[in-house]
C-alpha atoms as one frame of an Amber mdcrd trajectory, in Angstrom:
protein
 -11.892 -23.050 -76.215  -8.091 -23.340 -78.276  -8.325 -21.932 -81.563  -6.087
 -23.563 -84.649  -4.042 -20.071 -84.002  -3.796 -20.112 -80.601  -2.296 -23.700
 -80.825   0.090 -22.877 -83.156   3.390 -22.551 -82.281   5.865 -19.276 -82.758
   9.292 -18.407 -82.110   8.242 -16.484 -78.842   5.411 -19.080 -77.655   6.624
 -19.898 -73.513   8.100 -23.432 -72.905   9.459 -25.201 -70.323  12.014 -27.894
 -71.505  12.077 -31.341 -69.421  15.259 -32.174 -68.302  17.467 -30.535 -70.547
  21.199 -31.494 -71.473  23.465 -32.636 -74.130  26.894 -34.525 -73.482  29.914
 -32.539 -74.485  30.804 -34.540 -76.863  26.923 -34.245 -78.725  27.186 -30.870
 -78.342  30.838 -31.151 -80.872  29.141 -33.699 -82.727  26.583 -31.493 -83.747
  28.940 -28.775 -84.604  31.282 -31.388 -86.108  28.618 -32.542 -88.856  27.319
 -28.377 -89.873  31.174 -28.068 -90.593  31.557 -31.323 -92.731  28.202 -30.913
 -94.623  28.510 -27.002 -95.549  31.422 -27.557 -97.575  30.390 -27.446-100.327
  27.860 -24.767 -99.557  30.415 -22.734 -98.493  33.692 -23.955-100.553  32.003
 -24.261-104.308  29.936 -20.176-104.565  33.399 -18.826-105.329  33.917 -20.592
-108.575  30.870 -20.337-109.641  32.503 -17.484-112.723  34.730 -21.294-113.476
  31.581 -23.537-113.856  29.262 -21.611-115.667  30.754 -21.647-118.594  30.677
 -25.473-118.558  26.895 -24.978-119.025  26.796 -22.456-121.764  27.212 -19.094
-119.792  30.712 -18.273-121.694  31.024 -15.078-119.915  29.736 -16.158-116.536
  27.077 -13.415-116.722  24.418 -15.306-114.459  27.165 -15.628-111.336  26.149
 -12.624-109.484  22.630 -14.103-109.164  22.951 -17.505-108.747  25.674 -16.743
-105.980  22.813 -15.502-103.721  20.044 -17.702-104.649  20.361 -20.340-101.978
  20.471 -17.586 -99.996  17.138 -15.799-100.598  15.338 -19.133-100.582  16.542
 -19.704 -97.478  15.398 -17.022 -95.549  12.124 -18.087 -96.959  11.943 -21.425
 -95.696  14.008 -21.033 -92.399  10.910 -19.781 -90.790   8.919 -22.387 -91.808
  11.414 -24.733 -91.576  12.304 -23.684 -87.897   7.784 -24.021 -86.776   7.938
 -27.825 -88.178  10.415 -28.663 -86.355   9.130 -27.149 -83.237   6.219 -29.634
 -83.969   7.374 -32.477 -85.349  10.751 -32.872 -83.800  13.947 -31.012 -83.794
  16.355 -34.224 -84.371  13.820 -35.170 -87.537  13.795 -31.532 -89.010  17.759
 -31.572 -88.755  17.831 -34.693 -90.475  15.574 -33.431 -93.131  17.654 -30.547
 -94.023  21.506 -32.641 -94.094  19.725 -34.742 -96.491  17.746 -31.814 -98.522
  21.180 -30.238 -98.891  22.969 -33.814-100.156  19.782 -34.079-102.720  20.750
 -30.688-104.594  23.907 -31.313-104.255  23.877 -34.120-106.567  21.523 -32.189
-108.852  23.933 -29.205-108.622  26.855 -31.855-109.777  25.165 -33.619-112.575
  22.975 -30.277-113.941  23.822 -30.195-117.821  22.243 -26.697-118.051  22.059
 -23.143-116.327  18.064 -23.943-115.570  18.899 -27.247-113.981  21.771 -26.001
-112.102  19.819 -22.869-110.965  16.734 -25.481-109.824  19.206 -27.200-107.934
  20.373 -23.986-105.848  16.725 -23.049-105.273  16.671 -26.405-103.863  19.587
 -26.039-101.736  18.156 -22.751 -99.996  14.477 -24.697 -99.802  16.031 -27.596
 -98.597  18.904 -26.958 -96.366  18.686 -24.542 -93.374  21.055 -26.622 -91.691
  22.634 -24.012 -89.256  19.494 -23.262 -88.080  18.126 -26.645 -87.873  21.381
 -27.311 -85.846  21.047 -23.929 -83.508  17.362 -24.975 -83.074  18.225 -28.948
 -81.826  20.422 -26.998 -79.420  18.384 -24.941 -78.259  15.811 -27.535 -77.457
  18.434 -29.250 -74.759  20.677 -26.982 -73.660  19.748 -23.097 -71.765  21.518
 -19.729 -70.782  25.369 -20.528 -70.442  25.389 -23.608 -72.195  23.386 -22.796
 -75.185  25.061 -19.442 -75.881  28.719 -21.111 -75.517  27.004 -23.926 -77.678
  26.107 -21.572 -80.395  29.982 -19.647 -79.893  31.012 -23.404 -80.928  28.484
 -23.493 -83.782  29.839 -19.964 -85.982  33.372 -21.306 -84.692  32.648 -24.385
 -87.331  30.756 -22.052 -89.488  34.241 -20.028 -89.930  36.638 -22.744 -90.046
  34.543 -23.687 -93.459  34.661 -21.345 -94.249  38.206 -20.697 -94.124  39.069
 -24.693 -95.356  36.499 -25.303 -97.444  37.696 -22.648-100.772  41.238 -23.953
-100.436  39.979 -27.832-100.294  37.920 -27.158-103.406  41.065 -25.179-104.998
  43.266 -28.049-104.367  41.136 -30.707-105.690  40.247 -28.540-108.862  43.225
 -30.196-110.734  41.466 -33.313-110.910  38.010 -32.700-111.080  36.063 -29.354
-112.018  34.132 -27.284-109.317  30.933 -28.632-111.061  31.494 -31.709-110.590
  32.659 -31.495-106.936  29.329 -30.698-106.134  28.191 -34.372-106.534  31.176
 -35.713-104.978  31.154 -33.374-101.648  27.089 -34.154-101.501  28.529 -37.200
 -99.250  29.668 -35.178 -96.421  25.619 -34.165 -95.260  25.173 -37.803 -95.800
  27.715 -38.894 -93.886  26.480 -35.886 -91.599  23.038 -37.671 -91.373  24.324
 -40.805 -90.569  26.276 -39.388 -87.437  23.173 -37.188 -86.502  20.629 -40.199
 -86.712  22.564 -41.507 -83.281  22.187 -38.694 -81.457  19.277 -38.608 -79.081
  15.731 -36.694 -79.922  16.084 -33.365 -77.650  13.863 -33.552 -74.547  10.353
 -32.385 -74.879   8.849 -28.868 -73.843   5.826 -28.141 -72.395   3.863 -24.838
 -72.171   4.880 -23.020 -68.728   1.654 -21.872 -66.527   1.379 -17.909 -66.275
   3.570 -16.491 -64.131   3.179 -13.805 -61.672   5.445 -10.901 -62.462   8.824
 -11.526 -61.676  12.541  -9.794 -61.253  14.533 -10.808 -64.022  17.897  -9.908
 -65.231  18.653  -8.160 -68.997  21.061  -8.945 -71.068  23.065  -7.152 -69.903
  23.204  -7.827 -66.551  20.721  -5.337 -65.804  18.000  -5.847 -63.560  14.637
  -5.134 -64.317  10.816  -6.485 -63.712   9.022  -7.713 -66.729   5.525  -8.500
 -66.949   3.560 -11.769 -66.436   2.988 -14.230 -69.531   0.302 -13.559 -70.990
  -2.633 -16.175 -70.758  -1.674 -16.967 -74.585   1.437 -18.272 -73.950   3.288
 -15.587 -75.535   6.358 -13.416 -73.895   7.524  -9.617 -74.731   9.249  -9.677
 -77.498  11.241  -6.314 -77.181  14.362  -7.723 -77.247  13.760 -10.422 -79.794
  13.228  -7.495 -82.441  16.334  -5.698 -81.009  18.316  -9.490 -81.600  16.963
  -9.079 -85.242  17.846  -5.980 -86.119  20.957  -6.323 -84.808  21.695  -9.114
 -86.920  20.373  -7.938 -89.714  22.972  -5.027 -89.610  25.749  -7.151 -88.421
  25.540  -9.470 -91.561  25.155  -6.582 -93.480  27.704  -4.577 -92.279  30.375
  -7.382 -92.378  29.296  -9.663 -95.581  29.259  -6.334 -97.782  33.329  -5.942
 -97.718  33.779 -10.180 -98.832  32.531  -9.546-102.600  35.086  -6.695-104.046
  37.467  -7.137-101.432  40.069  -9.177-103.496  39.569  -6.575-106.309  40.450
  -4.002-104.119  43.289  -5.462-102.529  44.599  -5.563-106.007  43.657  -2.211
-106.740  45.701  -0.828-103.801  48.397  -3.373-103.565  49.056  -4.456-107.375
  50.922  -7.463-107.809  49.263  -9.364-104.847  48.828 -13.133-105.488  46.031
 -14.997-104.909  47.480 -16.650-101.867  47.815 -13.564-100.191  44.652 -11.804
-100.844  42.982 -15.208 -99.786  45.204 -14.937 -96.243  43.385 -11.548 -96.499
  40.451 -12.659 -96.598  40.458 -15.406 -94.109  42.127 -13.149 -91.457  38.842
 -11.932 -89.719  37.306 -15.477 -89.499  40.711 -16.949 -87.960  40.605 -14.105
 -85.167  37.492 -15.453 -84.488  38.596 -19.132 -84.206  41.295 -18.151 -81.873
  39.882 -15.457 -79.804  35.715 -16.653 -79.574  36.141 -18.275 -76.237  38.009
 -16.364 -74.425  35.792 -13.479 -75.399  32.462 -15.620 -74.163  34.139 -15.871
 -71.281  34.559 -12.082 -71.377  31.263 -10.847 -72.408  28.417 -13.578 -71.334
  27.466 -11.186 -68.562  27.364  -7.611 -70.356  26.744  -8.670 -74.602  24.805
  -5.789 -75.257  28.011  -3.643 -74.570  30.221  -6.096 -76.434  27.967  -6.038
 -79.257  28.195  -1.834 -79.656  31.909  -2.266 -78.985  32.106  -4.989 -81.931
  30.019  -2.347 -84.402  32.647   0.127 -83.012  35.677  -2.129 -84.705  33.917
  -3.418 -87.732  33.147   0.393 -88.244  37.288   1.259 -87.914  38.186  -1.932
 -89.785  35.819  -1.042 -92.701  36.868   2.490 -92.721  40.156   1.403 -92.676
  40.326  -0.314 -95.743  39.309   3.012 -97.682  42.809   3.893 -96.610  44.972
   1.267 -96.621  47.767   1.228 -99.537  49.908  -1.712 -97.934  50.129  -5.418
 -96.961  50.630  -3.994 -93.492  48.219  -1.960 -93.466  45.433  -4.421 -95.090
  46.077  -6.871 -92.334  45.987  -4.516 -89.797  42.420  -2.958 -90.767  41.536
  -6.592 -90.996  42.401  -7.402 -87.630  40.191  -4.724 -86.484  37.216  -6.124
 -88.720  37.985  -9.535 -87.257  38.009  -8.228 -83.263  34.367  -6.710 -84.256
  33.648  -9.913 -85.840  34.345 -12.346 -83.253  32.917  -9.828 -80.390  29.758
  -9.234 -82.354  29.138 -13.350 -82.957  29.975 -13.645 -79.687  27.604 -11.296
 -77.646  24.759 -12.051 -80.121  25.056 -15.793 -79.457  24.771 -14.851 -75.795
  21.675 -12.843 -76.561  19.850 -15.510 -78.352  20.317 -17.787 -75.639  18.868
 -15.336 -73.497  16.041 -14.609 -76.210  15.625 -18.615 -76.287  14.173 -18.874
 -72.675  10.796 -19.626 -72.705  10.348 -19.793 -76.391  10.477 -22.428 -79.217
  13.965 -23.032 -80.485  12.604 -24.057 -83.992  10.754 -20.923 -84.615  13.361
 -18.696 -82.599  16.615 -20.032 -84.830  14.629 -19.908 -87.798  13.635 -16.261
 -87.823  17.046 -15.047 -86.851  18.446 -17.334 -89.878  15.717 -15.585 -91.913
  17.326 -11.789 -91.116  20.738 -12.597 -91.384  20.181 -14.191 -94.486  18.503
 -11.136 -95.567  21.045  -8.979 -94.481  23.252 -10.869 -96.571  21.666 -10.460
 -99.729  20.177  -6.800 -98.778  24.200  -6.301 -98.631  25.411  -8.406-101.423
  22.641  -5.852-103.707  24.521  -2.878-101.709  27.692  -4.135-102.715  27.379
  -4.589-106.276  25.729  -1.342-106.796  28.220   0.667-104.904  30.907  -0.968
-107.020  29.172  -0.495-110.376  28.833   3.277-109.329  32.153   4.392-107.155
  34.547   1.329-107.498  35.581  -1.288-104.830  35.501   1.517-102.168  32.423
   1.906-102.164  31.105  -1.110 -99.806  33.423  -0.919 -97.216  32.618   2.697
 -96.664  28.809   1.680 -96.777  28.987  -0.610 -94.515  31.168   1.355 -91.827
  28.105   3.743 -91.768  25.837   0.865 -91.197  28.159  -0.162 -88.169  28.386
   3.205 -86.693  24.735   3.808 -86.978  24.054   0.399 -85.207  26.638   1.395
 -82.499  24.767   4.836 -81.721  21.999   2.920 -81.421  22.522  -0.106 -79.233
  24.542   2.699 -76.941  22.145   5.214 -76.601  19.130   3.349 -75.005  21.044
   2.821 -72.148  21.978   6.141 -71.585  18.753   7.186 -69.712  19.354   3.970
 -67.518  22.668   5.337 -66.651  21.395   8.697 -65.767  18.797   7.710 -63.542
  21.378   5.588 -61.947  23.457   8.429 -61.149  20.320  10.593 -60.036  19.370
   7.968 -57.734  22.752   7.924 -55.949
């Protein structure tokens, strides 16, 4: 007899999907309408020290913590978030999240005081979720190949706001405050819904009968033999807590440089102007939007040794900025950091694809939103207290020991495998 807990669905619970597939051109929309609707998300946090004040925080004391509170909230409900959908419908949760996102937006843009505007960001972390919601409709059609080049295409949108989406919001500043935009650019997850709502429902999954054991291939491209599902429905999940601690300690590792970086850009290099430093900035994410495919391309057979080469740059980029004392320099250390960006999103797209077979999407996408959100706030914490203490140094060189720790290791484990190789030539 089925218990209520044996019922329930989690992120590792074995499914079979019937007849999966999305059109190309689905597959873009759905990309298409995370970039359009996290704009403001992603375009409004940095002038957050310019619209405080317009709510009675003169010295914009409160920025710090309201920058990461959509953040923590969301790793709390991603989870969640990610089950429901699993059981009520991928296309519906999606929905539910562009238009939880446009309803504290408009909050966020009309809020007359720092409680009301700090409700409305809790809302926005409760209520949005929608890169998850978006990896977990993919990952409900699409397997293997397509699903990990889907999800490349998905952080490629996820960068290019986050490149656009600060200068759009600078430009339009002028003529209406950052506050403000927050009601206007609440349209785009509308208009995001509206595209969404004529996309078909993601084909259905079913529970897959046991299985007797079978030869599979890692990640890697590695074969090995993995046991039988077990009579609950549930697979190893191993490599599912490898694919969280990795991300985990790729968010953190990367996100804690973006705080202080502009201050210590002007530390090193006084005089820089804001366009500049914001070139600076942007340079890592625009590797990625050049180089992402061709590295899938690359890598989709061997991530795991993509990922420890990725740790292996963002560790040299970091450590190069503790260094660097020119324009030429800064770009060049930011280069590196962008090469370990892009191979890192890369290979760890390919791995949750790989992760994805067999399991819920919903559940999957929402637990890996839920540690790299937490990475990003475990490093945003880091960041500020290694400032407060040593200066603007102080994160970088944090988080290049992060990297290299992570690159020991995801390149140690296979050591043994190597040697046994060799011993069994």
């Amino acid at each position: 007899m089925k218990t209520a807990t044996a019922a329930r669905v989690e992120p590792n619970a074995v499914e079979t999907k019937v007849s999966p597939g999305l059109a190309r051109r689905q597959v873009f929309a759905v990309a298409g309408c995370y970039f359009v609707a996290s704009f403001a998300a992603l375009g409004l946090p940095p002038y957050l020290t310019e619209i405080l004040p317009e709510l009675g925080d003169g010295a914009a004391r409160w920025a710090g913590l309201l920058y990461v509170v959509p953040t923590i909230f969301g790793a709390v409900g991603a989870p969640l978030w990610g089950r429901l959908a699993d059981r009520f419908g991928r296309k519906r949760l999606l929905l539910r999240a562009q238009l939880g996102l446009a309803a504290a937006f408009l909050l966020a843009g009309w809020a007359d005081s720092i409680g009301t505007f700090a409700a409305a960001l809790v809302l926005q972390g409760v209520l949005g979720g929608t890169f998850a919601a978006s990896n977990g409709y993919l990952g409900a059609a699409l397997e293997g190949h397509a699903l990990s080049r889907a999800l490349t295409l998905m952080q490629a949108s996820a960068r290019a706001a986050l490149v656009c989406a600060p200068i759009v919001v600078g430009s339009l500043t002028p003529w209406l405050s950052p506050h403000r935009q927050y009601a206007l650019l609440a349209v785009l997850p509308l208009a995001a819904a509206v595209m969404l709502a004529a996309l078909p429902e993601p084909p259905r999954t079913r529970p897959a009968p046991p299985r007797a054991t079978t030869a599979e291939t890692e990640a890697d491209g590695t074969p090995v033999v993995e046991a039988a599902a077990e009579p609950s429905g549930r697979a190893p999940a191993a490599s599912l807590r490898a694919l969280y601690a990795i991300e985990f300690a790729f968010v953190f590792s990367t996100v804690i440089s973006f705080p202080y970086l502009i201050s210590l850009i002007k530390e090193r290099i006084p005089g820089t102007g804001p366009m500049v430093s914001g070139v600076l900035f942007a340079l890592p994410h625009m590797c990625y939007l050049i180089a992402a495919i061709p590295v899938h391309s690359l890598f989709r057979s061997r991530p795991r040794a993509g990922i420890a080469l990725g740790f292996g740059c963002i560790a040299l980029g970091l450590a190069g900025h503790g260094i660097a004392h020119s324009l030429t320099a800064f770009v060049a250390v930011r280069l590196v950091l962008g090469a370990g960006l892009t191979l890192g999103l890369v290979c760890m797209s390919v791995l949750a694809a790989d992760c994805a077979r067999g399991r819920a999407p919903g559940g999957l996408f929402g637990s890996i939103e839920f540690f790299s959100k937490a990475g990003a706030v475990a490093a945003g914490v880091a960041a500020a207290a290694g400032n407060d203490w040593f200066g603007p140094t102080a994160p970088v060189l944090t988080g290049t020991a992060i990297a290299l720790v992570t690159v020991v290791a995801t390149a140690v484990p296979r050591l043994p495998r190597t040697i046994r190789t060799r011993r069994s030539l």
